[in-house]
Coordinates of C-alpha atoms and ligand atoms in Angstrom, one line a residue:
Chain A
M1 CA 0.0 0.0 0.0
M2 CA 1.2 3.5 -0.7
S3 CA 1.8 5.8 2.2
A4 CA 0.1 9.2 2.2
E5 CA 3.5 10.7 1.4
R6 CA 4.2 8.5 -1.5
A7 CA 0.7 9.1 -2.9
G8 CA 1.4 12.8 -2.7
A9 CA 4.7 12.4 -4.5
A10 CA 3.0 12.1 -7.8
V11 CA 1.8 15.7 -7.5
F12 CA 4.3 17.2 -5.1
H13 CA 8.0 17.6 -5.3
D14 CA 9.4 14.9 -3.1
F15 CA 12.4 16.3 -1.1
T16 CA 15.5 14.1 -0.8
P17 CA 16.6 13.6 2.8
D18 CA 19.6 15.8 2.0
E19 CA 17.4 18.6 0.7
Y20 CA 15.1 18.4 3.8
T21 CA 18.1 18.4 6.1
R22 CA 19.5 21.5 4.4
F23 CA 16.2 23.3 4.7
Y24 CA 15.7 22.1 8.3
E25 CA 19.1 23.3 9.4
F26 CA 18.8 26.7 7.7
F27 CA 15.4 27.3 9.1
Y28 CA 16.5 26.3 12.6
Q29 CA 19.6 28.5 12.5
K30 CA 17.6 31.5 11.3
T31 CA 14.6 31.2 13.6
G32 CA 15.4 28.8 16.5
I33 CA 12.3 26.8 15.4
S34 CA 12.9 23.0 15.4
F35 CA 10.7 20.2 14.0
N36 CA 10.7 16.6 15.0
E37 CA 10.5 13.7 12.6
K38 CA 6.7 13.5 13.0
K39 CA 6.4 17.0 11.5
A40 CA 8.4 16.3 8.4
Y41 CA 5.4 15.6 6.2
F42 CA 3.7 18.8 7.3
V43 CA 6.8 20.8 6.7
K44 CA 7.3 19.4 3.3
R45 CA 3.8 20.2 2.3
R46 CA 4.2 23.8 3.4
L47 CA 7.5 24.1 1.5
Q48 CA 5.8 22.7 -1.5
E49 CA 3.2 25.4 -1.2
R50 CA 5.8 28.1 -1.1
M51 CA 7.6 26.6 -4.1
S52 CA 4.4 26.8 -6.1
V53 CA 3.7 30.4 -5.1
R54 CA 7.3 31.4 -6.0
E55 CA 7.1 29.3 -9.2
A56 CA 10.3 27.5 -8.3
T57 CA 10.8 24.4 -10.3
S58 CA 13.4 22.7 -8.0
F59 CA 14.2 22.7 -4.4
R60 CA 17.6 24.2 -5.4
D61 CA 16.0 27.2 -7.0
Y62 CA 13.7 27.8 -4.1
F63 CA 16.4 27.4 -1.5
A64 CA 18.6 29.9 -3.3
M65 CA 15.7 32.3 -3.3
L66 CA 15.2 31.8 0.4
R67 CA 18.8 32.2 1.4
F68 CA 19.5 35.2 -0.7
D69 CA 16.3 37.0 0.0
L70 CA 17.8 40.0 1.7
N71 CA 14.7 41.4 3.4
G72 CA 13.8 38.0 4.7
V73 CA 10.2 38.1 3.4
E74 CA 10.3 34.5 2.2
L75 CA 11.5 33.3 5.5
Q76 CA 8.7 35.2 7.2
Q77 CA 6.2 33.6 4.9
L78 CA 7.6 30.2 6.0
V79 CA 7.5 31.1 9.7
N80 CA 3.9 32.1 9.1
L81 CA 3.0 28.8 7.5
L82 CA 4.9 26.6 9.8
T83 CA 3.9 28.1 13.2
V84 CA 0.6 29.1 14.5
N85 CA 0.3 32.9 14.9
E86 CA -3.2 32.8 16.1
T87 CA -3.7 34.9 19.2
Y88 CA -6.7 36.7 20.7
F89 CA -7.5 39.4 23.2
L90 CA -7.1 38.6 26.9
R91 CA -5.5 35.3 26.2
E92 CA -4.2 33.7 29.4
D93 CA -5.3 36.9 31.2
Y94 CA -4.5 35.5 34.7
Q95 CA -1.0 36.8 33.9
F96 CA -2.4 40.3 33.3
D97 CA -3.8 40.0 36.8
A98 CA -0.4 39.1 38.1
L99 CA 0.9 42.1 36.2
V100 CA -1.4 44.7 37.8
Q101 CA -1.7 43.1 41.2
G102 CA 1.9 42.1 41.8
I103 CA 4.5 43.0 39.2
L104 CA 3.7 46.7 38.5
P105 CA 3.1 47.6 42.2
E106 CA 6.5 46.1 43.0
I107 CA 8.2 48.0 40.2
A108 CA 6.5 51.2 41.2
K109 CA 7.7 50.9 44.7
E110 CA 11.3 51.4 43.6
R111 CA 10.5 54.1 41.0
T112 CA 9.8 57.8 41.2
P113 CA 6.5 58.8 39.6
G114 CA 6.8 60.2 36.1
R115 CA 9.5 57.7 35.2
V116 CA 9.2 55.1 32.4
I117 CA 8.0 51.6 32.9
R118 CA 8.7 49.5 29.8
I119 CA 6.7 46.4 28.9
W120 CA 7.5 44.2 25.9
S121 CA 5.3 41.7 24.2
M122 CA 7.7 39.4 22.3
P123 CA 6.3 37.8 20.1
C124 CA 3.2 39.9 19.7
S125 CA 1.9 38.4 16.4
T126 CA -1.1 40.5 15.2
G127 CA -1.0 42.7 18.4
E128 CA -3.8 41.4 20.6
E129 CA -1.4 40.8 23.4
P130 CA 0.1 44.3 23.7
Y131 CA -3.3 45.9 23.3
S132 CA -4.7 43.6 26.0
I133 CA -1.9 44.6 28.3
A134 CA -2.6 48.2 27.7
I135 CA -6.4 47.8 28.3
H136 CA -5.8 45.8 31.4
I137 CA -3.4 48.3 32.9
L138 CA -5.6 51.3 32.1
E139 CA -8.6 49.5 33.6
N140 CA -7.1 47.9 36.6
W141 CA -4.0 49.6 37.8
R142 CA -4.9 52.7 39.8
R143 CA -1.4 54.1 39.6
S144 CA -1.2 53.9 35.8
D145 CA -1.3 57.7 35.5
E146 CA 1.7 58.2 37.7
F147 CA 4.1 56.6 35.3
A148 CA 5.1 56.8 31.6
I149 CA 4.1 53.3 30.5
E150 CA 5.7 52.2 27.3
I151 CA 4.3 49.1 25.7
C152 CA 6.2 47.6 22.8
G153 CA 5.4 44.6 20.6
S154 CA 7.8 42.7 18.4
D155 CA 7.6 39.7 16.1
I156 CA 9.8 38.2 13.4
D157 CA 7.0 38.5 10.9
S158 CA 6.4 41.9 9.3
V159 CA 3.0 40.8 7.9
V160 CA 1.5 40.2 11.3
L161 CA 3.1 43.5 12.5
A162 CA 1.4 45.4 9.8
K163 CA -1.9 44.0 11.0
A164 CA -1.0 44.9 14.6
R165 CA -0.3 48.5 13.6
E166 CA -3.6 48.6 11.7
G167 CA -5.5 47.3 14.8
R168 CA -8.5 45.9 13.1
Y169 CA -9.9 42.7 14.6
S170 CA -12.5 40.1 14.0
A171 CA -15.4 39.4 16.3
R172 CA -13.7 36.1 17.2
S173 CA -10.5 37.8 18.2
V174 CA -12.3 40.2 20.7
Q175 CA -14.7 37.5 22.0
R176 CA -13.3 37.7 25.5
V177 CA -13.5 41.4 25.7
S178 CA -16.6 42.6 27.6
P179 CA -19.2 44.7 25.7
A180 CA -18.3 47.7 28.0
L181 CA -14.6 47.5 27.1
R182 CA -15.4 47.0 23.5
R183 CA -17.4 50.2 23.5
K184 CA -14.6 52.0 25.3
Y185 CA -11.6 50.9 23.3
F186 CA -12.9 49.9 19.9
R187 CA -15.2 51.3 17.3
P188 CA -17.1 49.2 14.9
A189 CA -15.7 48.7 11.4
G190 CA -18.1 46.7 9.3
E191 CA -18.2 43.3 10.9
D192 CA -14.9 44.0 12.6
F193 CA -13.6 46.0 15.6
Q194 CA -11.1 48.8 15.2
I195 CA -8.9 49.6 18.2
C196 CA -9.1 53.2 19.2
D197 CA -6.4 55.6 18.0
E198 CA -5.3 56.4 21.5
L199 CA -4.1 52.8 22.0
R200 CA -3.0 52.3 18.4
E201 CA -0.8 55.3 18.5
S202 CA 0.8 54.5 21.9
I203 CA 2.2 51.1 21.1
D204 CA 5.5 50.7 19.3
F205 CA 5.7 47.7 17.0
S206 CA 9.0 46.5 15.6
A207 CA 10.3 43.5 13.7
I208 CA 12.8 41.6 15.8
N209 CA 13.9 38.0 15.6
L210 CA 14.2 36.6 19.1
I211 CA 17.4 34.7 18.4
D212 CA 19.1 37.5 16.6
R213 CA 21.6 39.0 19.0
I214 CA 22.1 42.2 17.1
A215 CA 18.4 42.9 16.6
M216 CA 17.7 42.1 20.2
A217 CA 20.1 44.8 21.3
R218 CA 17.4 47.3 20.3
M219 CA 15.5 46.4 23.4
R220 CA 17.1 47.4 26.7
D221 CA 15.9 48.1 30.2
V222 CA 12.7 46.3 29.8
D223 CA 10.8 45.9 33.1
V224 CA 8.3 43.3 32.0
V225 CA 8.6 40.8 29.1
F226 CA 5.7 38.7 27.9
C227 CA 7.2 35.8 25.9
R228 CA 4.3 33.5 25.4
N229 CA 3.7 30.7 23.0
L230 CA 6.8 30.9 20.9
L231 CA 9.4 29.0 22.9
I232 CA 7.3 25.8 22.5
Y233 CA 8.6 25.7 18.9
F234 CA 12.2 25.9 19.9
D235 CA 14.5 23.1 21.0
D236 CA 16.5 23.2 24.2
V237 CA 19.5 24.9 22.7
S238 CA 17.7 27.7 21.0
R239 CA 15.5 28.1 24.1
R240 CA 18.5 28.6 26.2
E241 CA 19.9 31.2 23.8
A242 CA 16.6 33.0 23.5
V243 CA 16.2 33.3 27.2
E244 CA 19.7 34.6 27.6
L245 CA 19.0 37.3 25.0
I246 CA 15.8 38.3 26.8
Y247 CA 17.8 38.4 30.1
E248 CA 20.1 40.9 28.4
S249 CA 17.2 43.1 27.3
M250 CA 15.8 43.3 30.8
A251 CA 16.3 45.8 33.6
P252 CA 17.7 44.4 36.8
G253 CA 14.8 43.2 38.9
G254 CA 12.6 42.9 35.7
F255 CA 10.0 40.2 35.2
I256 CA 9.2 37.7 32.5
C257 CA 5.9 35.9 31.9
L258 CA 5.9 32.7 29.9
G259 CA 3.0 30.8 28.3
H260 CA 1.1 28.3 30.5
S261 CA 2.9 25.3 29.1
E262 CA 6.4 26.9 29.3
S263 CA 8.6 26.7 32.3
M264 CA 11.9 28.5 33.0
S265 CA 13.3 25.6 35.0
R266 CA 14.5 23.7 32.0
M267 CA 15.9 26.7 30.2
S268 CA 17.8 28.8 32.7
S269 CA 18.7 29.2 36.3
L270 CA 19.3 32.9 35.9
F271 CA 15.8 33.9 37.1
R272 CA 14.0 33.6 40.4
P273 CA 10.4 32.2 40.3
R274 CA 7.9 34.5 41.9
K275 CA 4.2 33.9 42.5
F276 CA 1.6 36.7 41.9
A277 CA -2.1 36.3 41.7
G278 CA -1.7 32.5 41.7
T279 CA 0.7 32.4 38.7
I280 CA 4.4 31.9 38.4
V281 CA 6.5 34.6 36.8
Y282 CA 10.3 34.9 36.7
Q283 CA 12.4 37.7 38.0
K284 CA 15.9 38.8 36.9
P285 CA 17.9 39.4 40.1
Q286 CA 18.7 43.0 41.0
R287 CA 22.4 41.9 40.9
P288 CA 23.5 38.8 39.1
Chain B
M1 CA -0.4 57.0 31.2
L2 CA 0.6 55.3 28.0
V3 CA 3.5 56.8 26.0
K4 CA 4.9 55.6 22.8
R5 CA 8.5 54.5 22.9
S6 CA 10.7 57.0 21.0
E7 CA 12.3 55.5 18.0
S8 CA 15.2 53.5 19.1
A9 CA 18.4 53.9 17.2
E10 CA 19.4 50.9 15.0
P11 CA 22.0 49.1 17.2
A12 CA 25.4 49.3 15.8
V13 CA 26.5 46.0 14.4
P14 CA 29.3 45.1 16.7
H15 CA 32.6 44.3 15.0
F16 CA 33.4 40.7 15.6
D17 CA 37.0 39.7 16.0
E18 CA 37.7 36.2 17.3
K19 CA 40.9 37.1 19.0
T20 CA 39.5 40.1 20.8
S21 CA 36.5 38.1 21.9
V22 CA 38.7 35.3 23.3
R23 CA 40.7 37.9 25.2
D24 CA 37.5 39.5 26.5
L25 CA 36.5 36.2 28.1
D26 CA 39.0 37.1 30.8
D27 CA 38.2 40.8 31.0
A28 CA 37.5 42.4 34.5
D29 CA 34.1 43.5 33.3
P30 CA 31.5 40.7 33.5
A31 CA 29.3 42.3 30.8
L32 CA 32.2 42.2 28.4
R33 CA 32.9 38.6 29.3
R34 CA 29.2 37.7 28.8
H35 CA 29.2 39.4 25.4
A36 CA 32.3 37.6 24.4
A37 CA 30.8 34.2 25.3
Q38 CA 27.8 35.1 23.2
A39 CA 29.8 36.5 20.3
L40 CA 31.8 33.3 20.1
R41 CA 28.7 31.2 19.4
G42 CA 29.4 28.4 16.9
V43 CA 33.2 29.1 16.8
T44 CA 34.5 25.6 17.3
A45 CA 38.1 26.6 17.6
V46 CA 37.5 28.3 20.9
V47 CA 35.7 25.6 22.9
D48 CA 38.7 25.0 25.1
D49 CA 38.9 28.7 25.9
L50 CA 35.3 28.7 26.9
C51 CA 35.7 25.7 29.1
R52 CA 38.8 27.1 30.7
R53 CA 36.9 30.3 31.5
L54 CA 33.8 28.4 32.7
A55 CA 36.0 26.6 35.3
V56 CA 37.0 29.9 37.0
E57 CA 34.1 32.2 36.2
P58 CA 32.4 33.5 39.3
E59 CA 29.3 35.3 37.7
R60 CA 26.2 33.2 37.2
D61 CA 25.1 35.0 34.1
V62 CA 28.5 34.8 32.4
R63 CA 28.6 31.1 33.2
A64 CA 25.1 30.7 31.6
A65 CA 26.3 32.4 28.4
L66 CA 29.4 30.1 28.3
L67 CA 27.3 27.0 28.9
S68 CA 24.8 28.0 26.2
N69 CA 27.6 28.4 23.8
L70 CA 29.1 25.0 24.7
I71 CA 25.8 23.2 24.6
G72 CA 25.0 24.8 21.3
Q73 CA 28.3 23.4 19.9
K74 CA 27.8 19.9 21.3
S75 CA 30.5 17.5 20.3
A76 CA 32.6 14.7 21.7
E77 CA 35.4 17.3 22.3
V78 CA 33.0 19.6 24.3
A79 CA 31.8 16.7 26.4
D80 CA 35.5 15.8 27.1
L81 CA 36.4 19.3 28.0
L82 CA 33.4 19.6 30.3
A83 CA 34.2 16.4 32.1
S84 CA 37.7 17.6 32.6
I85 CA 36.6 20.8 34.5
F86 CA 33.9 19.0 36.5
D87 CA 35.8 19.1 39.8
K88 CA 37.6 22.4 39.2
G89 CA 35.0 24.5 41.0
D90 CA 32.1 24.5 43.4
A91 CA 28.8 22.6 43.5
A92 CA 27.2 25.1 41.0
L93 CA 29.8 24.3 38.4
R94 CA 29.4 20.6 39.0
N95 CA 25.6 20.9 38.4
E96 CA 26.1 22.9 35.3
V97 CA 28.5 20.5 33.8
M98 CA 26.1 17.6 34.5
E99 CA 23.2 19.6 33.0
A100 CA 25.3 20.3 29.9
L101 CA 26.3 16.6 29.5
W102 CA 22.6 15.6 29.9
S103 CA 21.7 17.9 27.1
M104 CA 24.2 16.2 24.7
P105 CA 23.5 12.5 25.3
E106 CA 24.9 11.2 22.1
E107 CA 28.1 13.1 22.5
S108 CA 28.5 12.3 26.2
I109 CA 27.7 8.6 26.4
D110 CA 30.9 7.3 24.8
K111 CA 32.9 9.3 27.4
M112 CA 31.2 7.5 30.3
P113 CA 33.0 4.1 30.2
V114 CA 36.3 6.1 30.2
L115 CA 35.2 8.1 33.3
L116 CA 34.0 5.0 35.0
A117 CA 37.4 3.4 34.6
S118 CA 39.3 6.4 35.9
P119 CA 41.4 6.0 39.0
D120 CA 40.0 9.4 40.1
R121 CA 37.0 8.8 42.3
K122 CA 35.4 12.2 41.4
Q123 CA 35.4 11.3 37.7
R124 CA 33.6 8.1 38.4
L125 CA 31.1 9.9 40.6
L126 CA 30.5 12.3 37.8
A127 CA 29.9 9.5 35.4
V128 CA 27.3 7.9 37.7
N129 CA 25.5 11.2 38.2
V130 CA 25.4 11.8 34.5
L131 CA 24.2 8.3 33.7
S132 CA 21.4 8.6 36.3
E133 CA 19.6 11.2 34.2
I134 CA 21.0 11.1 30.7
P135 CA 18.3 10.3 28.2
H136 CA 20.2 7.4 26.5
P137 CA 19.4 3.7 26.2
H138 CA 22.9 2.6 27.2
A139 CA 22.7 4.3 30.6
V140 CA 21.1 1.4 32.4
E141 CA 23.7 -1.1 31.2
L142 CA 26.5 1.2 32.3
L143 CA 25.0 1.8 35.7
E144 CA 24.5 -2.0 36.2
Q145 CA 28.2 -2.4 35.4
V146 CA 29.0 -0.1 38.2
L147 CA 27.2 -2.4 40.7
L148 CA 29.4 -5.3 39.6
S149 CA 32.8 -3.6 39.5
E150 CA 33.0 -0.3 41.3
P151 CA 35.1 -0.5 44.4
D152 CA 33.7 2.5 46.2
V153 CA 30.4 1.6 47.9
N154 CA 29.1 5.1 47.9
I155 CA 29.5 5.4 44.1
C156 CA 27.6 2.1 43.8
L157 CA 24.8 3.4 46.0
G158 CA 24.7 6.4 43.6
A159 CA 24.3 4.0 40.7
V160 CA 21.4 2.2 42.5
D161 CA 19.8 5.5 43.0
G162 CA 20.2 6.3 39.4
L163 CA 18.8 2.9 38.3
T164 CA 15.7 3.5 40.3
H165 CA 15.1 6.6 38.3
T166 CA 15.3 4.9 35.0
D167 CA 12.1 3.5 33.5
D168 CA 13.5 0.1 32.5
F169 CA 15.1 -0.9 35.7
R170 CA 14.6 -4.6 36.0
S171 CA 18.0 -5.6 37.3
A172 CA 17.0 -7.6 40.4
G173 CA 19.8 -10.0 39.7
R174 CA 22.4 -7.2 39.5
L175 CA 21.1 -5.9 42.8
A176 CA 21.6 -9.2 44.5
Q177 CA 25.1 -9.5 43.1
F178 CA 25.9 -6.0 44.4
A179 CA 24.6 -6.9 47.9
A180 CA 26.9 -10.0 47.9
R181 CA 29.9 -7.8 47.1
F182 CA 29.4 -5.8 50.3
P183 CA 28.0 -8.2 52.9
E184 CA 29.4 -6.1 55.8
V185 CA 27.8 -2.8 54.8
D186 CA 24.4 -2.5 56.5
Q187 CA 23.2 0.3 54.3
V188 CA 23.8 -1.8 51.2
Q189 CA 21.9 -4.7 52.6
F190 CA 19.0 -2.5 53.7
V191 CA 18.7 -0.6 50.4
V192 CA 18.9 -3.8 48.3
R193 CA 16.4 -5.6 50.6
S194 CA 13.8 -2.8 50.3
L195 CA 14.3 -2.4 46.6
L196 CA 13.9 -6.1 45.9
R197 CA 10.8 -6.1 48.1
S198 CA 9.3 -3.2 46.0
L199 CA 10.2 -5.1 42.8
G200 CA 8.3 -8.1 44.2
E201 CA 11.3 -10.3 44.7
P202 CA 11.7 -11.2 48.4
R203 CA 15.2 -12.1 49.2
Ligands
SAM1 C1 1.3 32.0 18.7 S1 2.0 33.6 18.3 C2 2.2 34.2 20.0 C3 1.4 35.5 20.2 C4 1.2 35.9 21.6 N1 2.4 36.0 22.4 C5 0.3 34.9 22.3 O1 0.7 34.2 23.2 O2 -0.9 34.8 21.9 C6 3.7 33.1 17.8 C7 4.4 34.2 17.0 O3 5.9 33.9 17.1 C8 6.4 34.5 16.0 N2 7.8 34.0 15.8 C9 8.2 32.8 15.3 N3 9.6 32.8 15.3 C10 10.0 33.9 15.9 C11 11.3 34.4 16.2 N4 12.4 33.7 16.0 N5 11.4 35.7 16.7 C12 10.3 36.4 16.9 N6 9.0 36.0 16.7 C13 8.9 34.7 16.2 C14 5.5 34.1 14.9 O4 5.6 35.0 13.8 C15 4.1 34.3 15.6 O5 3.5 35.5 15.3

């Protein structure tokens, strides 16, 4: 009997093991994202899709296109196809409670009013996370007016960032936002919801690859990092490297929030676990 | 109050020079040492410099950068170098070396019989500790070998402990042989008796 992959081979380019390995290694080096054997079929299908779109007739042609594509657009397309960038408003919002009930009050204790508190959503995908953080702070932290709160969002993918800057969301994306908050922070746009200008204009979005040391140097003195639902795609080595670069970007005493299935214990011993509002976050020591 | 972050300047692309970075590994400023460890990622020629520095580095975050670099470059040579600095520092260093060896099982496993045969007790202890948690199918076999031939009873007990952590521990026979090697040591008799009981093999 023919396996599914063999059956597909009549229509699709069947990658040689060597081609697949070359692609895998290149992609891993560039993004930190790693696939196990079970994913090979899925990856090959997506590669095939991109080859068709780019009208590449051989793997060799496509791979050359990918490697010498200076602005990295093709790589971003692949990241897009190979990872899930789905996100939504108020996802895992217990961490936003930890932010306003524990983290921000602790940071504010040490800081004179008027000073900057910097929060970074990395990766932010289409922007729901940084906007949610903004809304949650404005609604629930009574000292929010005393500080200059900078919220930044970054992602490797410039297509999702353009959507984030535009700030237009489907009903599904805002499902968890209460009607009152929808009225306050969005205006209707056809079937969709448009985030209000005040929020849209106050968040800084930038394209940064989490494992690119040079690009990561753009972010410094960050007080709170949200790094959720990306490290699950990384293997142990790139996770370690990523966490170290995040560490560099953080202010002493800063905090990092990971996704619910991600734990720092296997990645780094540089941080101290802290518990706020029933959830564990990690703190960079004041002194190493 | 929300404020937009002012445009950050493009970071200058740091000039990378291997020699300077290797020298910076020993600089007085920990930040420079950490950057050097990061800048030298993937440079195979410098793994011995990285290990040498790791053995004496007092700052945790610099050590983390050195380790990430070494783990990222996993090779038999790196495993060798790590094993050679195992007992050069404090408990933190020992733990880090073990962690690093666990994360490169294929590269580490061949080194283990060599360590187990070493006249240096600390090296044999390292091997037992590494084998206790390394995700590799040969680990059980090597730990069982320790029960039969290791002269130091405490290292043997370490191996028993390691074996109980592995999923496919079925070596009741090996345990009995181990107990027979140390008939005078009460702790051995007690540990083996209780383990055999929990394995359903009264002795
Ligand atoms: C599932 S989204 C996470 C969004 C949000 N943090 C959340 O938890 O809902 C994952 C995002 O990671 C981005 N990504 C993948 N590799 C990346 C890398 N190396 N650096 C930065 N972002 C990356 C993808 O483009 C995608 O938008």
